[in-house]
PDB file of C-alpha atoms in Angstrom:
ATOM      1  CA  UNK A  49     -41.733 178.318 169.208  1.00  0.00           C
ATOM      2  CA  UNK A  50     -42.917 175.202 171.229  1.00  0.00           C
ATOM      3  CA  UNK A  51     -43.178 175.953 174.985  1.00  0.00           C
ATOM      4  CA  UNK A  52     -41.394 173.591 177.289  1.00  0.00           C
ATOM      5  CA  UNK A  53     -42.673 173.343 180.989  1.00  0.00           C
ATOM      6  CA  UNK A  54     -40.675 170.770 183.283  1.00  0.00           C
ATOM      7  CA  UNK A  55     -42.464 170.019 186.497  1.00  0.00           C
ATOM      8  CA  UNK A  56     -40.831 168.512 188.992  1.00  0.00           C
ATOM      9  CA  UNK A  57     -42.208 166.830 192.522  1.00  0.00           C
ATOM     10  CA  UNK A  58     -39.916 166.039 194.920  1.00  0.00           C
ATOM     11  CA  UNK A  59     -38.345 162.988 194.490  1.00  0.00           C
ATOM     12  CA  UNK A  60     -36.332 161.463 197.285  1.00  0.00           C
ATOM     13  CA  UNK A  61     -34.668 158.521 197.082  1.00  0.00           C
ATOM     14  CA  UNK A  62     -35.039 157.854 193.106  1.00  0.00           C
ATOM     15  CA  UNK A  63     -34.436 161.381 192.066  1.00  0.00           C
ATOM     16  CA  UNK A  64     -33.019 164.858 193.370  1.00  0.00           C
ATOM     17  CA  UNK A  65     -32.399 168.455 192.044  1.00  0.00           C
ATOM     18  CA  UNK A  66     -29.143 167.542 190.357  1.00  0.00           C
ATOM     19  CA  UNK A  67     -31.163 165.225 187.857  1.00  0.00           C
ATOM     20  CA  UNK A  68     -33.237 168.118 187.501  1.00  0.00           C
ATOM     21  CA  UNK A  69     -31.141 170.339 186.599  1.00  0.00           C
ATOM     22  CA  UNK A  70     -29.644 167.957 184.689  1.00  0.00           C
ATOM     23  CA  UNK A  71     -32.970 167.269 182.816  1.00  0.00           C
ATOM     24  CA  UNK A  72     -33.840 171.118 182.588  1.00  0.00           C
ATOM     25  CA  UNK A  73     -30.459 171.503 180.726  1.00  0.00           C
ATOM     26  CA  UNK A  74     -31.280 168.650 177.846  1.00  0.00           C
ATOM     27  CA  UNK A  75     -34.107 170.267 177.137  1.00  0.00           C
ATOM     28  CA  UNK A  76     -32.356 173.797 176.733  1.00  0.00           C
ATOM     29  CA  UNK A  77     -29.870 172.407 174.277  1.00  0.00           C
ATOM     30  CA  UNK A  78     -33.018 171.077 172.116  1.00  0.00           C
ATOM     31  CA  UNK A  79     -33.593 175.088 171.921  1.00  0.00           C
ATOM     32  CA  UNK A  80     -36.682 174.676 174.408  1.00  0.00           C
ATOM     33  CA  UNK A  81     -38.283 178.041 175.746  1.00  0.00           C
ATOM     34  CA  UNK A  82     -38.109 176.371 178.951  1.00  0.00           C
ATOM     35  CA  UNK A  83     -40.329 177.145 182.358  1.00  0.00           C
ATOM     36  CA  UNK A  84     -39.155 174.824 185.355  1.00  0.00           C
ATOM     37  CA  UNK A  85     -41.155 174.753 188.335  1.00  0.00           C
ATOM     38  CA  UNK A  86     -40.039 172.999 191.147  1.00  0.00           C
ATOM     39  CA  UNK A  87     -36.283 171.261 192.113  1.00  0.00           C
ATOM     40  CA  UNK A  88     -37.247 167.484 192.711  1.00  0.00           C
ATOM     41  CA  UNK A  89     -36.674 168.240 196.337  1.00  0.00           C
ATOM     42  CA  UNK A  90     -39.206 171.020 197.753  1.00  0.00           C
ATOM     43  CA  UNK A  91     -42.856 170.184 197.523  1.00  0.00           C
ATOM     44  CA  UNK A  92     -44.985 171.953 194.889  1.00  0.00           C
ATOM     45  CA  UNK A  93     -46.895 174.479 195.864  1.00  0.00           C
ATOM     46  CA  UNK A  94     -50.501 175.624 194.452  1.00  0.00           C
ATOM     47  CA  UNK A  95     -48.800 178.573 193.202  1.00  0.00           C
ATOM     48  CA  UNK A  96     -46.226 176.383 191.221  1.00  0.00           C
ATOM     49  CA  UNK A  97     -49.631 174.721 189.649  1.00  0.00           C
ATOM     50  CA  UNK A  98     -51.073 178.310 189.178  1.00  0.00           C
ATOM     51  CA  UNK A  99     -48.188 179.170 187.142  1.00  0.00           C
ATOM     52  CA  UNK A 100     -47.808 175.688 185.321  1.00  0.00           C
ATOM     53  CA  UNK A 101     -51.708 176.542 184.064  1.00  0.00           C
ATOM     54  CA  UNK A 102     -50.640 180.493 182.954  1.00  0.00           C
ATOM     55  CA  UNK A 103     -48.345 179.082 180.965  1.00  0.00           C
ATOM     56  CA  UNK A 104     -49.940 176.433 179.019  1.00  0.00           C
ATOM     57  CA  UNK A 105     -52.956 178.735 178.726  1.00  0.00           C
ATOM     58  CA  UNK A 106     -50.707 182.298 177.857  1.00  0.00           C
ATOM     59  CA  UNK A 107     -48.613 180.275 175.356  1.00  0.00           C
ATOM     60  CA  UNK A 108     -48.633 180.753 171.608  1.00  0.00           C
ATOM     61  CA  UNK A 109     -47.415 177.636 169.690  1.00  0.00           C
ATOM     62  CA  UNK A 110     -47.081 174.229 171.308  1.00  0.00           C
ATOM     63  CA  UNK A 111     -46.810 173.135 174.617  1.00  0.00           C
ATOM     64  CA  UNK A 112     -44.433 169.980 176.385  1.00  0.00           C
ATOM     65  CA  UNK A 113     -45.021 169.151 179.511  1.00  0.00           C
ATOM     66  CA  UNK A 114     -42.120 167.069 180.820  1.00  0.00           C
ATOM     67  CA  UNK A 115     -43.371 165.690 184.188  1.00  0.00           C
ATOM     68  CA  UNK A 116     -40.922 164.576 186.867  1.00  0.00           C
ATOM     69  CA  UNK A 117     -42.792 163.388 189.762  1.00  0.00           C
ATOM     70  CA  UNK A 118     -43.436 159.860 191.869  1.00  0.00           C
ATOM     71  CA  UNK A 119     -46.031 157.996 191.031  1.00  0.00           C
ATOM     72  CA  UNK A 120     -47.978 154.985 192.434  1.00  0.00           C
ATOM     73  CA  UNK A 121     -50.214 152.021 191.664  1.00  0.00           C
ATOM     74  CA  UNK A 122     -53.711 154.107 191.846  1.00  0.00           C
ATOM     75  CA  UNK A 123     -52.651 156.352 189.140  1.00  0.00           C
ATOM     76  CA  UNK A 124     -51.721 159.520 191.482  1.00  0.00           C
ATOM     77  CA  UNK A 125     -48.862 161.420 191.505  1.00  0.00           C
ATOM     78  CA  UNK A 126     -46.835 163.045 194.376  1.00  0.00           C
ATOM     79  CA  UNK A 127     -46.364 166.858 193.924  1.00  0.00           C
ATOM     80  CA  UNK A 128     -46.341 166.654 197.586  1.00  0.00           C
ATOM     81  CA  UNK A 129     -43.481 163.955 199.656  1.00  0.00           C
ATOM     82  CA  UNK A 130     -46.345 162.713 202.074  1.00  0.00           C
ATOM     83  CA  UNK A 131     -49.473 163.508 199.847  1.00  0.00           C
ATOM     84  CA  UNK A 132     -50.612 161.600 196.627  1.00  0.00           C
ATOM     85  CA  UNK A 133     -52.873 164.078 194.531  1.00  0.00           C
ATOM     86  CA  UNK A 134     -55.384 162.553 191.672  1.00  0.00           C
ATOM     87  CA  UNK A 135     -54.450 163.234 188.390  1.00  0.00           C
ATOM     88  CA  UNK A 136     -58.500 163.551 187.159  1.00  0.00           C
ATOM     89  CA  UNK A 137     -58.261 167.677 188.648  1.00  0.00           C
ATOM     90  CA  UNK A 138     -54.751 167.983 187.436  1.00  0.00           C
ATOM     91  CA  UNK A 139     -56.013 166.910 183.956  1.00  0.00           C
ATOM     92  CA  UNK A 140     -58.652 168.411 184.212  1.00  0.00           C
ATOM     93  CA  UNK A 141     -57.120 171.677 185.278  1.00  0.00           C
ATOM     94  CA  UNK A 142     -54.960 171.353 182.150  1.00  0.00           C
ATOM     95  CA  UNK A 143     -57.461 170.602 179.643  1.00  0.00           C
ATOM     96  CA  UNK A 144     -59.240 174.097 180.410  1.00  0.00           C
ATOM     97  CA  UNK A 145     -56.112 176.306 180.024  1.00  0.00           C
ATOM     98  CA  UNK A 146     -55.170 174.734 177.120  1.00  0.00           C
ATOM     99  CA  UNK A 147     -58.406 176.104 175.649  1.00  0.00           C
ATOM    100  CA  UNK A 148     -59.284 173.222 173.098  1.00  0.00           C
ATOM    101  CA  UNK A 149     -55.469 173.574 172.179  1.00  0.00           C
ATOM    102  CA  UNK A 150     -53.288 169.935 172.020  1.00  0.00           C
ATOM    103  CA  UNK A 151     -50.498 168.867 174.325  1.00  0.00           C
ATOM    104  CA  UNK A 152     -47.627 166.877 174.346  1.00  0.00           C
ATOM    105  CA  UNK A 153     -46.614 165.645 177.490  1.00  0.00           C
ATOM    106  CA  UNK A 154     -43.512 163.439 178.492  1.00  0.00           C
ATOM    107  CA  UNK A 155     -44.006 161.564 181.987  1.00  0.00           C
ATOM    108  CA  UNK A 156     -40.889 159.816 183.958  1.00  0.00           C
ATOM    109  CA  UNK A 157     -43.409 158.802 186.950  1.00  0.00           C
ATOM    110  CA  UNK A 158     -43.627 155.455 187.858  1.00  0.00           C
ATOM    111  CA  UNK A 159     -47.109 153.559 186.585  1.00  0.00           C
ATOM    112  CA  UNK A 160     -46.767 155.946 183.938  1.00  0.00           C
ATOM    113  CA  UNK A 161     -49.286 152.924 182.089  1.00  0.00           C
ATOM    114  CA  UNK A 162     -52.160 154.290 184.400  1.00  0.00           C
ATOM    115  CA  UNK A 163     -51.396 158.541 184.492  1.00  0.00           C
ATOM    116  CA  UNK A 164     -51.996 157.949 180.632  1.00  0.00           C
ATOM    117  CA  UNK A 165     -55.129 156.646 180.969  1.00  0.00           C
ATOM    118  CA  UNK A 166     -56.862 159.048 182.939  1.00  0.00           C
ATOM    119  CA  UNK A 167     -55.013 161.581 180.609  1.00  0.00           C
ATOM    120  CA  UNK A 168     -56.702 160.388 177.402  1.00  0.00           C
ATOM    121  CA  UNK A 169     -60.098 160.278 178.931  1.00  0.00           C
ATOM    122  CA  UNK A 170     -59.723 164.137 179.442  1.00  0.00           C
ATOM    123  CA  UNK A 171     -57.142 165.688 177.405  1.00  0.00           C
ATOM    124  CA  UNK A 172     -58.121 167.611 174.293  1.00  0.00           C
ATOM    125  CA  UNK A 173     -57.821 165.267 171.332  1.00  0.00           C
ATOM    126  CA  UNK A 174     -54.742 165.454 169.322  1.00  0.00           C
ATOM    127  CA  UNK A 175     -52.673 165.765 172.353  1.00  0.00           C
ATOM    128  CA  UNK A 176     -49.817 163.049 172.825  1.00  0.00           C
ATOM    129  CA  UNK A 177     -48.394 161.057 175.669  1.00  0.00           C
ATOM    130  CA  UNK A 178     -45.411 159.238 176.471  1.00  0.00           C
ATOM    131  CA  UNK A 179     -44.528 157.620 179.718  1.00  0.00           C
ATOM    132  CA  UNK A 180     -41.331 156.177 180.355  1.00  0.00           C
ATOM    133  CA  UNK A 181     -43.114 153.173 182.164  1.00  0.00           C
ATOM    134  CA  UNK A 182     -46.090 151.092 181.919  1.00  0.00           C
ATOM    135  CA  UNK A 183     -48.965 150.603 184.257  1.00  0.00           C
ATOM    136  CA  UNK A 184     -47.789 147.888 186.096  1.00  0.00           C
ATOM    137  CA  UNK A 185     -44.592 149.226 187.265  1.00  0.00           C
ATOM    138  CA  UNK A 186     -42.237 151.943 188.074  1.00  0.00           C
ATOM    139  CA  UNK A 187     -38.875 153.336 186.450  1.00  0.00           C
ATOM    140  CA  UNK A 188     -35.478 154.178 188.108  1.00  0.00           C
ATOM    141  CA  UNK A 189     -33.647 157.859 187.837  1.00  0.00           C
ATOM    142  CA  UNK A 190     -30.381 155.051 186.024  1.00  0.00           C
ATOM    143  CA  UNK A 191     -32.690 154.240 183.916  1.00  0.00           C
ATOM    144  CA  UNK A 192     -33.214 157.561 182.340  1.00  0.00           C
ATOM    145  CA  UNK A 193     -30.301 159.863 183.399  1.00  0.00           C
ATOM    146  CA  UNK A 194     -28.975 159.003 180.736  1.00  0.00           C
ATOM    147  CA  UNK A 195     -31.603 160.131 178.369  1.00  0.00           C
ATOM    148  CA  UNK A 196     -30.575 163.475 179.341  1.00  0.00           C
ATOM    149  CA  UNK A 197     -26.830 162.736 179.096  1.00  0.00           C
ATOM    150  CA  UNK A 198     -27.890 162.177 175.641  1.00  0.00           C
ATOM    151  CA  UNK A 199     -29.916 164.667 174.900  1.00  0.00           C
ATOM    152  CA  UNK A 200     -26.904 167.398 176.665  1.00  0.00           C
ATOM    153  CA  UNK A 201     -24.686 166.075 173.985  1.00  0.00           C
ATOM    154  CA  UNK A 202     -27.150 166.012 170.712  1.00  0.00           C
ATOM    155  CA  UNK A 203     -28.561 169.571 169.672  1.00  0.00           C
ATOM    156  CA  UNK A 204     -31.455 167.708 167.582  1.00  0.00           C
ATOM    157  CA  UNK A 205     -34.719 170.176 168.729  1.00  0.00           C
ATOM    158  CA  UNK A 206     -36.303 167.161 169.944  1.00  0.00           C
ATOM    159  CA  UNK A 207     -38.995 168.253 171.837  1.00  0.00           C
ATOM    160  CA  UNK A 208     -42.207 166.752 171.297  1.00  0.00           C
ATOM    161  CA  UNK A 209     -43.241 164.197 173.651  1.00  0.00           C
ATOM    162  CA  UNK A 210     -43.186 161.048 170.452  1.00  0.00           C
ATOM    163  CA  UNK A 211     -39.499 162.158 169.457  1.00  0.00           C
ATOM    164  CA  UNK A 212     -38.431 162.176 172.861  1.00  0.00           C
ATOM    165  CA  UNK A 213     -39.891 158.751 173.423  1.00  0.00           C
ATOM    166  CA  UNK A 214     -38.289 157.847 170.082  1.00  0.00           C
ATOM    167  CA  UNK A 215     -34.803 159.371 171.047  1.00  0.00           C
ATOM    168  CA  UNK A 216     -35.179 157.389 174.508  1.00  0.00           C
ATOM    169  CA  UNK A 217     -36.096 154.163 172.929  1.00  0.00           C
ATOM    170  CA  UNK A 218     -33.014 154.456 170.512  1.00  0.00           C
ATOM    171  CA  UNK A 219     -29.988 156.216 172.902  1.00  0.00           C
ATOM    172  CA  UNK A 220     -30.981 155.364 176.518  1.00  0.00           C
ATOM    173  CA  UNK A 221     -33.017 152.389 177.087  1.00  0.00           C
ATOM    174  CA  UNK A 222     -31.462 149.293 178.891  1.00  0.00           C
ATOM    175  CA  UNK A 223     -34.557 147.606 180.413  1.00  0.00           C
ATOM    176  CA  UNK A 224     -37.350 146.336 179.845  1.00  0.00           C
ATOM    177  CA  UNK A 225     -39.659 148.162 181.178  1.00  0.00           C
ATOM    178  CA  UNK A 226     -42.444 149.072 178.710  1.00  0.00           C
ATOM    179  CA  UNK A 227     -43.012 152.665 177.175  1.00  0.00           C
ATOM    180  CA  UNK A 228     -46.366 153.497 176.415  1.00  0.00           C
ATOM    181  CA  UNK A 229     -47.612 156.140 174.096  1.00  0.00           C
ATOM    182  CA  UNK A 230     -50.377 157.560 172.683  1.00  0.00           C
ATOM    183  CA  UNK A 231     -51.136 159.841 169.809  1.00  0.00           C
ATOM    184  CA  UNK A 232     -54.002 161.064 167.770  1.00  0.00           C
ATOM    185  CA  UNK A 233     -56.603 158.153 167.449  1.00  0.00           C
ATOM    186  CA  UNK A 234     -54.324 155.737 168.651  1.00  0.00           C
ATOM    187  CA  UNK A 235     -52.851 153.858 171.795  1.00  0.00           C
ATOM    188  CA  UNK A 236     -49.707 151.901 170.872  1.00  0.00           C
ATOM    189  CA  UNK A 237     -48.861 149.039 172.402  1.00  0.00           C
ATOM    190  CA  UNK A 238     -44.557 149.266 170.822  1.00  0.00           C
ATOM    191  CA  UNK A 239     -44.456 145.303 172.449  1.00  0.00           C
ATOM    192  CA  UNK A 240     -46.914 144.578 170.396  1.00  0.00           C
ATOM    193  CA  UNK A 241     -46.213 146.175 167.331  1.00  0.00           C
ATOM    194  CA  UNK A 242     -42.462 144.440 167.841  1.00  0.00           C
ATOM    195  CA  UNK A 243     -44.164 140.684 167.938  1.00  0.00           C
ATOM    196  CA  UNK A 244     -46.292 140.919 165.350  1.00  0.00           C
ATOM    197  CA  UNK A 245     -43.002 142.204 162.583  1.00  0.00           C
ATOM    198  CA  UNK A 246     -40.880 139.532 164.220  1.00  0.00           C
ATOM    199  CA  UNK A 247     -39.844 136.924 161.473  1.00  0.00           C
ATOM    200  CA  UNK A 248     -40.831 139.426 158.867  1.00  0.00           C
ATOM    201  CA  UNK A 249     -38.541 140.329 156.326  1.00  0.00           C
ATOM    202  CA  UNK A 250     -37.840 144.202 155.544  1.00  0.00           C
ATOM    203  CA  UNK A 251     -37.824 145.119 152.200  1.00  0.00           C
ATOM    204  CA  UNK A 252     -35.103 147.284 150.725  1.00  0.00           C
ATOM    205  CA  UNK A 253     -37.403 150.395 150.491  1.00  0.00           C
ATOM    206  CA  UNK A 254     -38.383 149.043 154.240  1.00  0.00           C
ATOM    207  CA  UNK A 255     -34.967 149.409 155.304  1.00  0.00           C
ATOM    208  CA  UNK A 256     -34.576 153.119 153.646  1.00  0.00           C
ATOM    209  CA  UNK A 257     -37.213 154.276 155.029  1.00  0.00           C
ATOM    210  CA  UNK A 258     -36.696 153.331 158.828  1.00  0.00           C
ATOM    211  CA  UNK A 259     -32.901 154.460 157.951  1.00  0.00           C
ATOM    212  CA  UNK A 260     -34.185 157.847 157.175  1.00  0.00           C
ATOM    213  CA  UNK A 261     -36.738 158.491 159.794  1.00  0.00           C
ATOM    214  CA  UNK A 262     -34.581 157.668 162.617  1.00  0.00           C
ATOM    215  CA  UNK A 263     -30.771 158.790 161.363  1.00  0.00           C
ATOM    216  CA  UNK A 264     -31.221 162.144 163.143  1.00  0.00           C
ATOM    217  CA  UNK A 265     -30.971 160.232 165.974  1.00  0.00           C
ATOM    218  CA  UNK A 266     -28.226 157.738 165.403  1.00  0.00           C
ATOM    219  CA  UNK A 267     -24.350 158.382 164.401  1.00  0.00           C
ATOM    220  CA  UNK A 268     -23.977 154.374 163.523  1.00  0.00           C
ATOM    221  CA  UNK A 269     -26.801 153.869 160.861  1.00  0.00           C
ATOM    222  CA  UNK A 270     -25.454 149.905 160.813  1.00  0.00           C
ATOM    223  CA  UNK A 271     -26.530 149.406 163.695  1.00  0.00           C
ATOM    224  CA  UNK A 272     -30.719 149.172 162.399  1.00  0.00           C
ATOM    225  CA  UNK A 273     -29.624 147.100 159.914  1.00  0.00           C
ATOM    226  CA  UNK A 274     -28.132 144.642 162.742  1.00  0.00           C
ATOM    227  CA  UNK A 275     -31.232 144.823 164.799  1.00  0.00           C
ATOM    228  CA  UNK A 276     -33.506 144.221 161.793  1.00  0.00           C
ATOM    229  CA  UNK A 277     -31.697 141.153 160.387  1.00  0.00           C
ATOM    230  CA  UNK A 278     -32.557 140.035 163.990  1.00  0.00           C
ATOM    231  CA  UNK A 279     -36.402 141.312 164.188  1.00  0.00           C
ATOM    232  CA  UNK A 280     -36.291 139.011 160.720  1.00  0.00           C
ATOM    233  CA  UNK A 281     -35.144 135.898 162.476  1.00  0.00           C
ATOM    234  CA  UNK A 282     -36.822 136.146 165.766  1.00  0.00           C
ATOM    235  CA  UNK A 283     -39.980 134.628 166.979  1.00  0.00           C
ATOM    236  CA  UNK A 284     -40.651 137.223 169.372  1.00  0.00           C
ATOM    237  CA  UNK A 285     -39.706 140.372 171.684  1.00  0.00           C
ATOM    238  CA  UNK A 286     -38.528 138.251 174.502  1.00  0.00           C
ATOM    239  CA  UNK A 287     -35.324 137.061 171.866  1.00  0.00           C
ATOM    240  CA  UNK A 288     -34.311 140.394 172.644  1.00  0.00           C
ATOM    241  CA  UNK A 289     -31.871 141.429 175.803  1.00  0.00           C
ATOM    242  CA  UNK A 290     -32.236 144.904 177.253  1.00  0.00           C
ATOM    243  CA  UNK A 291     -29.533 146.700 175.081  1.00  0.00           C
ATOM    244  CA  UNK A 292     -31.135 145.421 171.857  1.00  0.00           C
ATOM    245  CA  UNK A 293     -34.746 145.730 172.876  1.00  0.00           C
ATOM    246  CA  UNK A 294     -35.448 149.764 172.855  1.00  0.00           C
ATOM    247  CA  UNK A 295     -33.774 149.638 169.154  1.00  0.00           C
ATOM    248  CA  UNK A 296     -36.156 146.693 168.128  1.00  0.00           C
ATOM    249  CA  UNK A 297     -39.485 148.761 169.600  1.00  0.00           C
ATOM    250  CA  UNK A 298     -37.990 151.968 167.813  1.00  0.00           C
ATOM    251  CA  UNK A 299     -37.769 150.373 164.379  1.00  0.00           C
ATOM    252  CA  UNK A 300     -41.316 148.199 164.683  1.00  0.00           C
ATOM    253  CA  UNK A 301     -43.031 151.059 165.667  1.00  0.00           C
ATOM    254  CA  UNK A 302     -41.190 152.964 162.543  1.00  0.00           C
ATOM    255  CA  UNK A 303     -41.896 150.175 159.673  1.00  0.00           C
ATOM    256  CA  UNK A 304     -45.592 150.461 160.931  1.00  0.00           C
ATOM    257  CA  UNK A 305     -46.289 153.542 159.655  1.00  0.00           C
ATOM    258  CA  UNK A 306     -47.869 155.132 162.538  1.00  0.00           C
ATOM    259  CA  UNK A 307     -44.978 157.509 163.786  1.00  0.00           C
ATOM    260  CA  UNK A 308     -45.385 161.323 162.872  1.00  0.00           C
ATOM    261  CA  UNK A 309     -41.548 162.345 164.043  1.00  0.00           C
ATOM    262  CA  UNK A 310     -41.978 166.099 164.809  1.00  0.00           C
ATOM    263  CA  UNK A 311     -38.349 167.116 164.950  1.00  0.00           C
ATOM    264  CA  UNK A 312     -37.597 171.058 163.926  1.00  0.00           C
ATOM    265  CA  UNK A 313     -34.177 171.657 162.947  1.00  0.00           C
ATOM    266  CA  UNK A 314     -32.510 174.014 165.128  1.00  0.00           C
ATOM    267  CA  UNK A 315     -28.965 173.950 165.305  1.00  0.00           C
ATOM    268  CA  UNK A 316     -28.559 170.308 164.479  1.00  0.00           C
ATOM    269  CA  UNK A 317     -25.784 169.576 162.136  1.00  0.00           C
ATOM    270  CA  UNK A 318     -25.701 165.747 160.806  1.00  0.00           C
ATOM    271  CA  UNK A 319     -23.199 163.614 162.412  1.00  0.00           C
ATOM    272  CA  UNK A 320     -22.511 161.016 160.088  1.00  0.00           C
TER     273      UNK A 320
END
């Protein structure tokens, strides 16, 4: 059983406890064994922290962390409203309850781009993250409400931090705001992997494959084939508005081989 912890700063004006809640839910209907520590309104406590760090270090399979906090443009985050804490003792801090053990973790802050970073410098390898925004910018609560809206009405056990970028990329994302995420040995740049397949053709087994990897996700299978007729004839990512362009970065980063979908049935049943 994969252990689920959703920590939440407060988060005044872009986010409150009923996205929380809301958030805390999705994860529950992926069959999460969930710990939530803090509301998105009261500040965190060291005790909160304390118990964040007995978790990751008491639990027995893998660990999520889903982090739902403010972030800024020195690569901090705001557990407390007036007080920005550096992530290199939170990291740290992590790192040594995990006990040489891997992490996922799943970041909505803002500058998400820049958390990562000092993540992957002290992180136990093998451990994965996924921000919701890039270094250079922040992210909106309309942005990803409704991941969760998504993820409330699609029992799929996605729970690792790549399939819940993956699910985002494909159901939720309308901007353009870039993702970043990194797994084992590498950092992907999705923008990147998206321009250099533009105005390549996908071969039939091409097409089968990305089909397969990412139905569990999708009722509409046609709709990869639409996007991928377009990834043939475009020159690059910026051809693509912000309903298409999550799709398109979903699908390049499939065809390149590099994503390792960890998705556990649970109750899923196949929609289509």
């Amino acid at each position: 059983m994969r252990t689920v912890i959703l920590l939440a700063g407060p988060g005044k004006p872009a986010f409150g406890i009923k996205n929380v809640l809301a958030a805390e839910q999705a994860l529950k209907n992926q069959g999460a064994d969930l710990l939530r520590i803090g509301d998105g309104e009261r500040d965190l406590t060291d005790t909160d922290v304390s118990d964040m760090l007995e978790a990751i270090s008491n639990a027995k399979g893998d660990v999520t962390l889903v982090l739902m906090a403010h972030g800024n443009r020195n690569g901090e985050v705001y557990f407390k409203s007036l007080h920005a804490q550096s992530t290199v003792k939170f990291f740290q801090d992590i790192s040594k309850a995990l006990k040489h053990r891997k992490i996922d973790i799943f970041s909505t802050a803002c500058y998400g781009g820049l958390l990562q970073k000092v993540a992957l410098q002290i992180l136990p390898e093998n451990s994965v993250y996924a921000s919701l925004s890039p270094a250079n910018n922040g992210i909106t609560a309309d942005n990803i409400d409704p991941f969760w809206d998504y993820l409330n009405q699609h029992k799929l056990s996605c729970l690792s931090a790549e399939s819940m970028l993956v699910a985002y990329l494909l159901s939720s994302m309308k901007n353009r705001y870039l993702p970043t995420l990194s797994t084992p040995k590498y950092t992907h740049d999705l923008e990147a992997i998206l321009n250099g397949r533009c105005g390549t053709l996908f071969s039939i087994e091409d097409r089968a494959y990305i089909k397969s990897t990412l139905a569990v996700f999708l009722e509409d299978l046609s709709v990869l084939d639409t996007i991928m007729d377009k990834i043939e004839k475009s020159r690059s990512s910026d051809d693509f508005g912000i309903a298409q362009y999550g799709l398109a970065l979903a699908i390049s980063y499939a065809a390149s081989g590099n994503m390792t979908l960890d998705i556990t049935p649970c109750v899923f049943k196949p929609r289509f």
